[in-house]
Coordinates of C-alpha atoms in Angstrom, one line a residue:
Chain A
M29 CA 166.3 -55.2 -53.8
Q30 CA 167.4 -51.8 -53.2
Y31 CA 166.3 -49.9 -56.4
L32 CA 167.2 -45.9 -57.0
F33 CA 164.3 -43.6 -58.7
P34 CA 165.6 -40.6 -59.6
D35 CA 163.5 -38.2 -60.6
N36 CA 163.9 -35.8 -63.4
S37 CA 165.3 -32.6 -61.7
V38 CA 168.5 -34.8 -60.9
I39 CA 168.5 -36.2 -64.1
V40 CA 168.8 -33.0 -65.6
C41 CA 171.2 -31.6 -63.1
F42 CA 173.7 -34.2 -64.6
A43 CA 172.7 -33.7 -68.1
R44 CA 173.2 -30.3 -68.3
A45 CA 176.5 -30.8 -66.9
D46 CA 177.6 -33.3 -69.2
E47 CA 178.1 -36.0 -66.4
L48 CA 175.6 -38.3 -66.8
G49 CA 178.5 -41.1 -67.1
V50 CA 178.9 -40.2 -62.9
L51 CA 174.8 -40.8 -62.6
E52 CA 174.9 -43.9 -64.2
Q53 CA 178.1 -45.1 -62.3
Y54 CA 176.1 -44.2 -59.0
L55 CA 172.9 -45.9 -60.4
R56 CA 175.0 -49.3 -60.9
G57 CA 172.2 -50.9 -62.9
K58 CA 169.7 -50.4 -60.2
G59 CA 167.9 -47.3 -61.8
R60 CA 164.2 -47.4 -62.1
V61 CA 161.5 -45.1 -63.3
V62 CA 157.9 -44.6 -62.7
E63 CA 155.8 -43.6 -66.1
A64 CA 155.6 -40.3 -65.6
V65 CA 159.1 -39.4 -64.9
S66 CA 160.1 -41.5 -67.9
R67 CA 157.7 -39.1 -69.9
E68 CA 159.6 -36.0 -68.2
I69 CA 162.9 -37.1 -69.3
S70 CA 161.8 -37.9 -72.9
D71 CA 160.2 -34.2 -72.5
S72 CA 163.5 -32.9 -71.2
A73 CA 165.1 -34.4 -74.4
G74 CA 164.2 -31.7 -76.3
H75 CA 165.3 -28.8 -74.5
V76 CA 168.7 -30.8 -72.6
S77 CA 170.7 -32.2 -75.8
A78 CA 172.6 -34.8 -73.7
L79 CA 169.6 -36.6 -72.6
G80 CA 168.9 -37.2 -76.5
Q81 CA 171.8 -39.9 -76.3
M82 CA 170.2 -41.2 -73.1
D83 CA 168.5 -44.9 -73.9
Q84 CA 166.1 -45.3 -70.9
Q85 CA 165.4 -49.0 -71.9
V86 CA 169.3 -49.6 -71.1
W87 CA 169.3 -47.0 -67.8
F88 CA 165.7 -47.9 -66.0
G89 CA 164.4 -50.9 -68.3
D90 CA 160.7 -50.4 -68.8
P91 CA 159.0 -47.3 -66.8
I92 CA 156.9 -48.8 -64.0
P93 CA 152.9 -48.2 -64.6
I94 CA 150.6 -47.3 -61.9
V95 CA 147.4 -49.0 -62.6
G96 CA 144.0 -49.7 -61.0
A97 CA 141.4 -47.0 -59.9
V98 CA 142.6 -47.0 -56.5
N99 CA 146.4 -46.2 -57.1
V100 CA 145.6 -43.7 -59.7
R101 CA 143.1 -41.7 -57.3
A102 CA 145.7 -42.2 -54.3
V103 CA 148.3 -40.4 -56.7
E104 CA 145.8 -37.7 -58.0
G105 CA 145.3 -37.2 -54.3
V106 CA 148.7 -36.9 -53.2
R107 CA 149.5 -34.8 -56.3
V108 CA 147.2 -32.1 -55.4
A109 CA 147.3 -32.3 -51.6
V110 CA 151.0 -32.9 -51.2
F111 CA 152.5 -31.4 -54.1
G112 CA 150.1 -28.7 -55.0
G113 CA 149.2 -29.8 -58.7
G114 CA 146.5 -28.4 -59.9
K115 CA 143.5 -30.5 -61.0
A116 CA 143.2 -29.0 -64.5
K117 CA 146.7 -29.5 -65.0
P118 CA 146.9 -33.4 -64.7
R119 CA 150.7 -33.9 -65.3
E120 CA 151.9 -31.2 -62.8
H121 CA 154.1 -32.8 -60.2
L122 CA 152.7 -36.7 -61.6
G123 CA 156.4 -38.1 -61.5
E124 CA 156.8 -37.0 -57.7
S125 CA 153.5 -38.1 -56.9
Q126 CA 153.7 -41.5 -58.7
T127 CA 157.3 -42.0 -57.3
L128 CA 155.9 -41.2 -53.5
H129 CA 152.9 -43.6 -53.9
L130 CA 155.1 -46.5 -55.4
L131 CA 157.7 -46.2 -52.6
R132 CA 155.1 -45.8 -49.8
T133 CA 152.9 -48.7 -50.7
D134 CA 154.6 -51.3 -53.3
V135 CA 156.6 -53.7 -50.8
D136 CA 159.0 -54.4 -53.9
Y137 CA 160.3 -50.9 -53.9
Q138 CA 159.8 -50.0 -50.4
D139 CA 163.4 -50.3 -49.7
S140 CA 164.1 -47.7 -52.6
I141 CA 166.0 -44.7 -52.5
W142 CA 164.3 -41.5 -53.8
L143 CA 167.0 -39.2 -56.1
T144 CA 165.9 -35.6 -55.9
E145 CA 166.6 -32.0 -56.6
D146 CA 163.3 -30.6 -55.4
R147 CA 163.6 -29.2 -51.8
E148 CA 159.9 -29.8 -51.1
A149 CA 159.6 -33.6 -52.4
F150 CA 163.2 -33.9 -50.4
R151 CA 162.0 -33.0 -46.9
F152 CA 158.3 -34.2 -47.7
A153 CA 159.7 -37.5 -48.3
Q154 CA 162.2 -37.5 -45.5
R155 CA 159.4 -36.8 -43.1
Q156 CA 157.6 -39.9 -44.5
H157 CA 160.5 -42.1 -43.8
V158 CA 161.2 -42.4 -47.4
T159 CA 165.1 -42.5 -48.0
T160 CA 165.9 -39.7 -50.3
R161 CA 169.1 -38.6 -51.7
D162 CA 170.0 -35.2 -53.3
T163 CA 173.0 -34.5 -55.9
F164 CA 175.2 -33.5 -53.3
G165 CA 174.4 -36.6 -51.1
I166 CA 174.7 -38.7 -54.4
L167 CA 178.1 -37.2 -55.0
C168 CA 179.1 -37.5 -51.0
E169 CA 177.9 -41.4 -51.3
M170 CA 180.3 -41.6 -54.4
V171 CA 183.1 -40.5 -52.4
G172 CA 182.4 -42.9 -49.6
Y173 CA 182.2 -45.8 -51.8
L174 CA 185.6 -44.8 -53.4
D175 CA 184.0 -44.2 -56.9
L176 CA 185.2 -40.5 -57.1
S177 CA 187.7 -38.5 -55.4
T178 CA 186.7 -35.7 -53.4
E179 CA 188.2 -33.4 -56.2
R180 CA 186.3 -34.9 -58.8
A181 CA 183.0 -34.9 -56.9
F182 CA 183.9 -31.2 -56.6
E183 CA 184.3 -30.7 -60.3
V184 CA 180.9 -32.6 -61.0
A185 CA 179.2 -30.0 -58.7
Q186 CA 181.0 -27.0 -60.5
H187 CA 180.0 -28.1 -63.7
I188 CA 176.5 -28.7 -62.4
L189 CA 176.4 -25.2 -61.0
D190 CA 178.2 -23.5 -63.9
A191 CA 175.4 -25.0 -66.2
G192 CA 173.0 -22.8 -64.4
E193 CA 171.3 -25.7 -61.9
P194 CA 170.9 -25.1 -58.6
M195 CA 171.9 -27.6 -55.8
L196 CA 169.8 -28.1 -52.7
R197 CA 173.3 -28.3 -51.1
E198 CA 176.4 -26.7 -52.8
P199 CA 179.7 -27.6 -51.4
A200 CA 182.4 -24.9 -50.9
S201 CA 185.2 -27.0 -51.1
P202 CA 186.3 -31.0 -52.0
R203 CA 186.5 -31.3 -48.6
D204 CA 182.8 -31.0 -48.3
F205 CA 182.5 -34.3 -49.4
L206 CA 183.7 -35.7 -46.4
V207 CA 181.1 -36.0 -44.6
Chain B
M118 CA 124.7 -12.0 -62.9
G119 CA 125.8 -15.2 -64.4
R120 CA 124.8 -18.6 -62.7
V121 CA 126.6 -21.5 -63.1
A122 CA 125.5 -24.8 -62.5
V123 CA 128.0 -27.2 -60.8
A124 CA 128.0 -31.0 -60.1
Q125 CA 128.5 -32.4 -56.9
G126 CA 130.9 -35.4 -55.7
R127 CA 132.4 -35.2 -52.2
H128 CA 134.3 -37.6 -50.4
V129 CA 134.5 -37.3 -46.6
V130 CA 137.5 -39.2 -44.7
G131 CA 138.4 -39.2 -41.3
R132 CA 141.8 -37.6 -39.9
L133 CA 143.9 -40.6 -41.5
V134 CA 147.4 -41.0 -42.1
Y135 CA 148.4 -41.6 -45.9
H136 CA 148.6 -45.6 -46.1
E137 CA 145.1 -45.6 -44.2
I138 CA 143.9 -43.4 -47.0
V139 CA 145.1 -45.7 -49.5
I140 CA 143.5 -48.7 -48.0
F141 CA 140.4 -46.7 -47.0
A142 CA 139.7 -45.8 -50.8
I143 CA 139.7 -49.7 -51.4
F144 CA 136.8 -50.0 -49.4
C145 CA 135.1 -47.2 -50.7
E146 CA 133.6 -46.0 -54.2
D147 CA 137.0 -46.7 -55.7
W148 CA 136.5 -50.1 -55.5
F149 CA 133.5 -50.3 -57.6
M150 CA 135.1 -48.0 -60.2
A151 CA 134.3 -50.2 -63.1
D152 CA 137.1 -50.0 -66.0
D153 CA 134.1 -49.9 -68.8
Q154 CA 133.1 -46.6 -67.2
V155 CA 136.3 -45.2 -67.7
V156 CA 136.7 -46.7 -71.1
A157 CA 133.4 -45.0 -72.1
R158 CA 134.7 -41.6 -70.7
V159 CA 138.1 -41.7 -72.6
N160 CA 135.8 -42.6 -75.5
E161 CA 133.8 -39.5 -75.2
V162 CA 136.9 -37.4 -74.8
I163 CA 138.5 -38.8 -77.9
E164 CA 135.2 -38.1 -79.7
R165 CA 135.2 -34.6 -78.3
T166 CA 138.7 -33.9 -79.6
G167 CA 137.5 -34.9 -83.0
L168 CA 140.2 -37.0 -83.8
S169 CA 140.8 -40.8 -85.0
K170 CA 141.9 -43.0 -82.0
K171 CA 145.0 -43.5 -84.1
D172 CA 145.6 -39.8 -83.9
F173 CA 144.3 -39.3 -80.3
A174 CA 147.2 -41.8 -79.5
S175 CA 149.8 -40.2 -81.4
A176 CA 148.8 -36.5 -80.0
I177 CA 149.2 -37.9 -76.5
G178 CA 152.0 -39.6 -77.1
I179 CA 151.2 -43.0 -76.3
D180 CA 151.2 -46.4 -78.2
G181 CA 148.4 -46.9 -80.3
P182 CA 148.0 -50.4 -80.0
K183 CA 147.9 -49.9 -75.9
L184 CA 145.3 -47.2 -76.5
A185 CA 143.1 -49.7 -78.7
K186 CA 143.6 -52.4 -75.9
S187 CA 142.4 -50.5 -73.2
L188 CA 139.9 -49.2 -75.2
V189 CA 138.2 -52.6 -75.6
G190 CA 138.9 -53.6 -71.9
K191 CA 142.0 -56.2 -72.5
R192 CA 144.2 -53.6 -70.7
R193 CA 143.9 -50.8 -68.0
F194 CA 144.8 -47.2 -68.3
T195 CA 147.8 -46.2 -66.4
S196 CA 148.2 -43.1 -64.1
L197 CA 150.1 -41.5 -66.6
E198 CA 147.9 -42.4 -69.8
L199 CA 144.8 -41.0 -67.8
A200 CA 146.4 -37.8 -67.0
L201 CA 147.5 -37.4 -70.8
V202 CA 144.0 -38.1 -71.7
A203 CA 142.5 -35.6 -69.3
E204 CA 145.3 -32.8 -70.5
Q205 CA 144.4 -33.5 -74.2
G206 CA 140.4 -33.7 -73.4
D207 CA 140.4 -30.3 -71.0
T208 CA 139.1 -32.3 -68.4
T209 CA 140.6 -34.2 -65.2
V210 CA 141.7 -37.5 -63.9
D211 CA 138.5 -37.5 -61.2
W212 CA 136.1 -37.2 -63.8
L213 CA 137.8 -39.8 -65.9
L214 CA 137.7 -42.2 -62.6
T215 CA 134.4 -41.6 -61.6
G216 CA 132.4 -39.6 -64.0
D217 CA 131.6 -36.9 -61.3
S218 CA 131.6 -33.4 -63.2
T219 CA 134.2 -31.7 -61.2
R220 CA 133.3 -28.0 -60.3
E221 CA 136.2 -26.6 -62.3
L222 CA 135.1 -28.2 -65.3
V223 CA 131.7 -27.3 -65.4
L224 CA 133.0 -23.8 -64.4
T225 CA 135.0 -23.3 -67.4
H226 CA 132.8 -25.1 -70.2
R227 CA 129.7 -23.2 -68.9
A228 CA 131.6 -19.9 -68.8
A229 CA 132.3 -20.4 -72.3
E230 CA 128.6 -21.1 -73.0
Y231 CA 127.8 -17.7 -71.4
A232 CA 130.7 -16.4 -73.4
I233 CA 132.0 -14.7 -70.2
E234 CA 134.7 -12.5 -70.9
A235 CA 138.0 -13.8 -69.6
S236 CA 138.5 -11.2 -67.0
D237 CA 135.4 -12.3 -65.1
L238 CA 137.1 -16.0 -64.6
V239 CA 139.5 -14.2 -62.2
G240 CA 136.9 -15.0 -59.6
R241 CA 135.8 -18.0 -60.7
E242 CA 139.2 -19.3 -61.0
T243 CA 139.8 -18.3 -57.3
I244 CA 136.7 -20.4 -56.2
E245 CA 138.1 -23.1 -58.1
M246 CA 141.5 -22.9 -56.3
L247 CA 139.4 -23.0 -53.1
V248 CA 137.5 -25.8 -53.6
E249 CA 140.4 -27.9 -55.0
K250 CA 142.4 -26.8 -51.6
L251 CA 139.2 -27.9 -49.5
E252 CA 139.2 -31.2 -51.2
G253 CA 142.6 -31.6 -50.8
L254 CA 142.2 -31.8 -46.9
H255 CA 139.6 -34.2 -47.3
F256 CA 142.3 -36.2 -49.0
L257 CA 144.8 -35.9 -46.2
G258 CA 141.9 -36.6 -43.6
R259 CA 141.9 -33.3 -42.1
P260 CA 138.5 -32.0 -43.3
L261 CA 137.8 -28.3 -42.0
P262 CA 134.8 -27.9 -40.0
F263 CA 131.3 -27.5 -42.0
P264 CA 128.9 -26.4 -39.2
A265 CA 125.2 -26.3 -40.0
L266 CA 123.9 -23.1 -40.8
P267 CA 120.6 -21.5 -39.5
L268 CA 117.5 -22.7 -41.8
K269 CA 115.7 -20.4 -43.8
P270 CA 112.4 -19.4 -42.1
A271 CA 109.4 -21.5 -43.7
V272 CA 107.0 -18.5 -43.6
G273 CA 106.8 -14.8 -43.6
G274 CA 107.5 -12.3 -46.8
Y275 CA 110.9 -12.1 -48.3
V276 CA 112.1 -8.8 -46.1
K277 CA 110.8 -10.9 -42.8
Q278 CA 112.8 -14.2 -43.8
A279 CA 116.1 -12.1 -44.2
Q280 CA 115.1 -10.1 -40.8
R281 CA 114.8 -13.3 -38.9
L282 CA 117.6 -15.2 -40.5
A283 CA 120.1 -12.3 -40.0
D284 CA 118.9 -12.5 -36.3
D285 CA 119.8 -16.4 -36.1
C286 CA 123.0 -16.0 -37.9
L287 CA 124.3 -13.3 -35.4
Q288 CA 123.5 -15.5 -32.7
M289 CA 125.3 -18.0 -34.4
L290 CA 128.3 -15.4 -34.7
G291 CA 128.1 -14.7 -31.2
S292 CA 129.6 -11.5 -30.9
L293 CA 128.6 -7.9 -31.4
V294 CA 129.2 -6.7 -35.1
G295 CA 129.1 -2.8 -35.0
G296 CA 132.8 -2.0 -34.1
L297 CA 134.6 -4.9 -35.5
T298 CA 137.2 -4.5 -38.3
N299 CA 136.2 -5.7 -41.6
S300 CA 139.2 -8.3 -41.2
E301 CA 137.8 -9.3 -38.0
L302 CA 134.3 -9.9 -39.1
I303 CA 135.5 -12.1 -42.0
G304 CA 137.5 -14.0 -39.3
L305 CA 134.7 -14.8 -37.4
I306 CA 132.4 -15.6 -40.6
E307 CA 135.1 -18.0 -41.6
D308 CA 135.4 -19.7 -38.0
R309 CA 131.8 -19.9 -37.1
F310 CA 129.9 -20.2 -40.4
G311 CA 132.6 -22.3 -42.2
I312 CA 132.7 -20.1 -45.1
D313 CA 136.3 -19.4 -46.8
V314 CA 136.5 -15.9 -47.5
V315 CA 139.3 -14.2 -50.0
V316 CA 139.9 -10.8 -50.9
T317 CA 141.5 -10.5 -54.1
G318 CA 141.4 -8.4 -57.2
L319 CA 138.5 -8.7 -59.6
P320 CA 136.8 -7.3 -62.8
Q321 CA 135.8 -3.9 -62.6
A322 CA 132.1 -3.5 -61.5
C323 CA 132.4 -7.0 -59.5
D324 CA 132.0 -6.7 -56.2
G325 CA 132.4 -10.5 -55.2
L326 CA 131.1 -13.8 -55.6
S327 CA 129.9 -16.9 -53.7
F328 CA 129.8 -20.5 -54.2
S329 CA 128.6 -23.3 -52.2
D330 CA 127.9 -26.8 -52.6
G331 CA 127.5 -29.9 -50.2
G332 CA 131.0 -29.6 -48.8
V333 CA 132.2 -26.1 -49.6
R334 CA 131.2 -22.5 -48.8
A335 CA 133.3 -19.5 -50.4
I336 CA 133.2 -16.1 -51.0
V337 CA 135.2 -13.4 -53.1
L338 CA 135.5 -10.2 -52.3
A339 CA 137.0 -7.6 -54.5
T340 CA 139.8 -5.4 -53.2
S341 CA 138.4 -1.9 -52.8
D342 CA 138.8 1.7 -51.6
A343 CA 135.3 1.3 -50.6
P344 CA 135.3 -0.6 -47.1
F345 CA 131.9 -0.1 -46.3
R346 CA 131.0 -1.5 -49.6
Q347 CA 133.3 -4.3 -49.5
R348 CA 131.9 -4.8 -46.1
F349 CA 128.0 -4.7 -47.2
T350 CA 129.3 -7.2 -50.1
L351 CA 130.9 -9.7 -47.4
A352 CA 127.1 -9.6 -45.7
H353 CA 125.1 -9.7 -48.7
E354 CA 127.1 -13.0 -49.9
V355 CA 126.9 -14.9 -46.3
A356 CA 123.0 -14.2 -47.4
H357 CA 123.3 -16.0 -50.4
L358 CA 125.0 -18.6 -49.1
V359 CA 122.3 -19.1 -45.9
F360 CA 119.6 -19.0 -48.1
D361 CA 121.5 -21.3 -50.4
D362 CA 121.0 -19.2 -53.4
S363 CA 124.7 -19.9 -54.4
R364 CA 123.9 -23.8 -53.9
D365 CA 125.8 -25.5 -56.9
A366 CA 126.2 -22.5 -58.7
V367 CA 128.8 -19.2 -58.9
I368 CA 126.8 -15.9 -58.1
E369 CA 128.5 -13.0 -59.4
E370 CA 127.8 -10.0 -57.5
R371 CA 127.3 -6.6 -58.9
L372 CA 125.9 -4.9 -56.3
W373 CA 122.6 -3.3 -56.5
A374 CA 122.7 -3.8 -60.0
D375 CA 119.9 -6.4 -59.7
K376 CA 116.4 -5.9 -58.5
T377 CA 115.3 -9.1 -58.0
Q378 CA 113.7 -10.4 -55.0
T379 CA 116.8 -12.6 -54.4
E380 CA 119.1 -9.6 -54.4
S381 CA 116.6 -7.4 -52.4
R382 CA 116.3 -10.6 -49.5
A383 CA 120.2 -10.1 -49.8
N384 CA 120.5 -6.6 -49.1
T385 CA 117.9 -6.9 -46.3
F386 CA 119.7 -9.5 -44.9
A387 CA 123.1 -7.6 -44.9
A388 CA 121.5 -4.4 -43.6
S389 CA 120.1 -6.3 -40.5
F390 CA 123.0 -8.7 -40.2
L391 CA 125.7 -5.5 -40.0
A392 CA 123.7 -3.5 -38.1
P393 CA 121.1 -5.2 -35.5
K394 CA 118.4 -3.4 -33.7
S395 CA 119.6 -4.5 -30.5
E396 CA 123.0 -2.8 -31.2
I397 CA 121.1 0.4 -32.7
V398 CA 119.4 1.0 -29.5
A399 CA 122.3 0.3 -27.6
R400 CA 124.4 2.8 -29.4
L401 CA 121.7 5.5 -29.6
A402 CA 121.7 5.8 -25.3
E403 CA 119.8 8.9 -25.2
R404 CA 120.3 10.2 -28.7
S405 CA 117.9 10.4 -31.2
A406 CA 118.9 8.1 -34.5
V407 CA 118.9 11.6 -36.3
D408 CA 121.4 13.1 -34.1
A409 CA 123.3 9.9 -33.7
F410 CA 123.5 9.5 -37.5
D411 CA 127.2 10.2 -38.1
D412 CA 128.3 7.7 -35.1
L413 CA 126.1 4.9 -36.3
V414 CA 127.3 5.1 -39.9
L415 CA 131.0 5.1 -38.8
H416 CA 130.5 2.7 -35.7
F417 CA 128.8 0.0 -38.1
Q418 CA 130.5 0.7 -41.2
M419 CA 127.7 1.1 -43.3
S420 CA 127.3 3.9 -46.2
P421 CA 125.1 6.8 -45.2
S422 CA 122.5 5.6 -47.9
A423 CA 122.2 2.0 -46.6
M424 CA 122.3 3.3 -43.0
S425 CA 119.3 5.7 -43.7
W426 CA 117.2 3.1 -45.1
R427 CA 117.9 0.6 -42.2
L428 CA 117.2 3.3 -39.5
L429 CA 113.8 4.0 -41.8
N430 CA 112.6 0.4 -41.8
E431 CA 113.2 0.0 -38.0
Q432 CA 111.0 3.3 -37.5
L433 CA 114.0 5.2 -35.7
I434 CA 113.8 8.1 -38.3
S435 CA 111.1 9.4 -40.7
Q436 CA 111.0 9.4 -44.1
E437 CA 111.9 13.1 -44.5
D438 CA 114.9 12.4 -42.6
Q439 CA 116.0 9.2 -44.4
R440 CA 116.0 11.5 -47.9
R441 CA 118.1 14.0 -46.2
L442 CA 120.2 11.4 -44.7
E443 CA 120.6 9.1 -47.4
S444 CA 122.6 11.8 -49.9
Q445 CA 125.5 11.8 -47.4
T446 CA 129.1 10.3 -48.2
A447 CA 130.9 8.2 -45.8
R448 CA 133.9 10.1 -46.4
A449 CA 132.4 13.2 -45.7
T450 CA 131.0 11.8 -42.6
A451 CA 134.5 10.4 -41.5
M452 CA 135.7 14.0 -41.7
R453 CA 132.9 15.6 -39.7
A454 CA 133.6 13.1 -36.8
G455 CA 137.1 13.7 -36.7
E456 CA 138.1 10.2 -38.1
A457 CA 139.3 10.9 -41.4
A458 CA 142.6 9.1 -40.6
E459 CA 140.9 5.9 -39.5
H460 CA 138.5 5.9 -42.4
T461 CA 141.5 6.2 -45.0
N462 CA 143.1 3.3 -42.8
R463 CA 140.0 1.2 -43.3
A464 CA 139.9 2.0 -47.0
R465 CA 143.6 1.3 -47.5
L466 CA 143.1 -2.4 -45.7
A467 CA 140.0 -2.9 -47.9
G468 CA 142.6 -2.9 -50.7
V469 CA 144.8 -5.2 -49.1
P470 CA 144.4 -8.9 -50.7
R471 CA 143.7 -11.6 -48.1
P472 CA 144.0 -15.3 -48.7
A473 CA 141.8 -17.9 -47.1
Q474 CA 143.5 -17.8 -43.9
R475 CA 141.3 -21.0 -42.6
L476 CA 142.5 -23.0 -45.2
V477 CA 146.2 -21.4 -45.0
D478 CA 146.3 -22.2 -41.4
A479 CA 144.9 -26.1 -42.0
Y480 CA 147.8 -26.7 -44.6
L481 CA 150.6 -25.2 -42.6
D482 CA 149.1 -27.2 -39.8
A483 CA 149.5 -30.5 -42.1
Y484 CA 153.0 -29.1 -43.0
R485 CA 154.3 -29.0 -39.6
D486 CA 152.6 -32.5 -38.9
G487 CA 154.8 -33.9 -42.0
A488 CA 151.4 -34.6 -43.9
T489 CA 152.2 -32.1 -46.9
T490 CA 154.7 -29.7 -48.3
L491 CA 154.5 -25.9 -48.2
R492 CA 153.3 -25.8 -51.9
P493 CA 149.6 -25.8 -51.1
A494 CA 149.7 -23.1 -48.4
A495 CA 152.1 -21.4 -50.9
I496 CA 149.5 -21.3 -53.6
L497 CA 146.8 -20.0 -51.6
L498 CA 149.3 -17.3 -50.2
G499 CA 150.0 -16.5 -53.7
Q500 CA 153.7 -16.8 -52.7
P501 CA 157.0 -18.7 -54.2
V502 CA 157.4 -21.6 -52.0
E503 CA 160.9 -20.5 -51.4
Q504 CA 159.6 -17.3 -50.2
L505 CA 157.2 -19.1 -47.7
E506 CA 159.9 -21.8 -46.7
L507 CA 162.4 -18.7 -45.8
Y508 CA 159.6 -17.2 -43.6
F509 CA 158.4 -20.2 -41.7
V510 CA 161.2 -22.7 -41.9
D511 CA 164.7 -21.1 -42.7
S512 CA 164.7 -18.0 -40.8
A513 CA 164.5 -15.8 -37.4
S514 CA 163.1 -12.5 -37.6
A515 CA 163.2 -9.3 -35.9
D516 CA 160.4 -10.4 -34.0
D517 CA 163.1 -12.7 -32.2
S518 CA 165.5 -10.4 -31.3
A519 CA 165.9 -9.2 -27.7
L520 CA 167.1 -5.6 -28.5
H521 CA 163.7 -4.2 -28.2
F522 CA 163.8 -5.1 -24.7
A523 CA 166.9 -3.2 -24.1

């Protein structure tokens, strides 16, 4: 089954724009998160009020833990060597590292899609042949599925930008979603 | 001078891709990593915090019963939980998993023991960052060359030992030293000796630091307006590394402040390395060392004082000449020789920070091959990743314009 793994950057984007409903619609019950991303979402709820309403159990089910010394060690290696996290800061880039490791190594999740607004994570995952979407890509896909009109997708993007959240790709007009 | 013991623990893998690294790890020591040892170390962290198990669980925001089960071995700790424990206990996930004292951990703790001022930690943090990035390359299966250095001579007094080892190092360097800029010399030392060198701002009176262990050799030099002193510190730190004085330790350098035999030996090495007798003799041509003194100082980029001692030790000048020549200054020498502008430029360049270029190149290669992101290189360069991305990925520069041919 193809799961969707949003990272905290994407969730915060939609939450700050007060458009979490759009993201929930896109996930269609197929959203999953690793443990570290789940913790990041909880931490973000402290300063992003809309996240306080999010029931992670309903959205994502149980967060997926990474267990076993081999896996923990591999995640730590990716965190430091790939994402530049500091050893003295054990949670720096942990969510990205856990997600990437899971999608790369667990056959149950290898067809999944990683949703991220982090440019470095986005580019790296693509080069590692992990299917990836940024917020613009999510909205394009929703337009393609007829879940959103181009005008509504543009409005959501505007709300995100107005909320001060940068987008990896910013649409200039509703027509940009017709790709 | 502060000396800090640092534990070892390195893991060398070949040039592997990500999947292979994970599989490889299964056959390595990870396989034997006993859960009860992880539990013991988590317990140690909890004890160190002085909190009850319940309060510790609450402090790191995990479920108390889950922690309790993990602590009796009925449940394995997850990656997030170990990160939270490490964060709370001011330690690292590596240590929780293996018990290998990671370098930064011991450095930090020992620094506190010696009550080293916070500003003194700047250089140590640079060393820690270098170590972390070198280990990262091992994880990526792209370890940097780590050539064997010449061995310390078994016989002779420390002066003879220093001179002989300097000769061996010069042979390994494979280049004349006089006339090289500091930057060129640093590049050669990185390349030939596998020593990573960073030039950065250090607390006042600290000229540099060196560190080595089984897989890392690093030198941190202070930015300076005294290029000859910076060059001498570089050679002095190379001496500590080849003599193994810095093994499992960070040596903070306050040049000339310590009169120990180790420091004297490093000074002798530095003088012999920077101004080899064969090069001095060739430079003299038909001139006496006294007549050629200004030229020797500027060519070998050594202070008049250090050069006067070097020439005396090689019996190329008299004691009387040495006393007379040592009181000159580098700047006055440059002025006299009509090289004031060049010397000013040397001083300017000595004040410019320099990243560990060998590491930066290795991470940029890894990025180009799709093995990592730009973040590690950005950290090494001290630049925001967005800036580096613009520089290397997104934009052309004036270098690419054809207009300058017009």
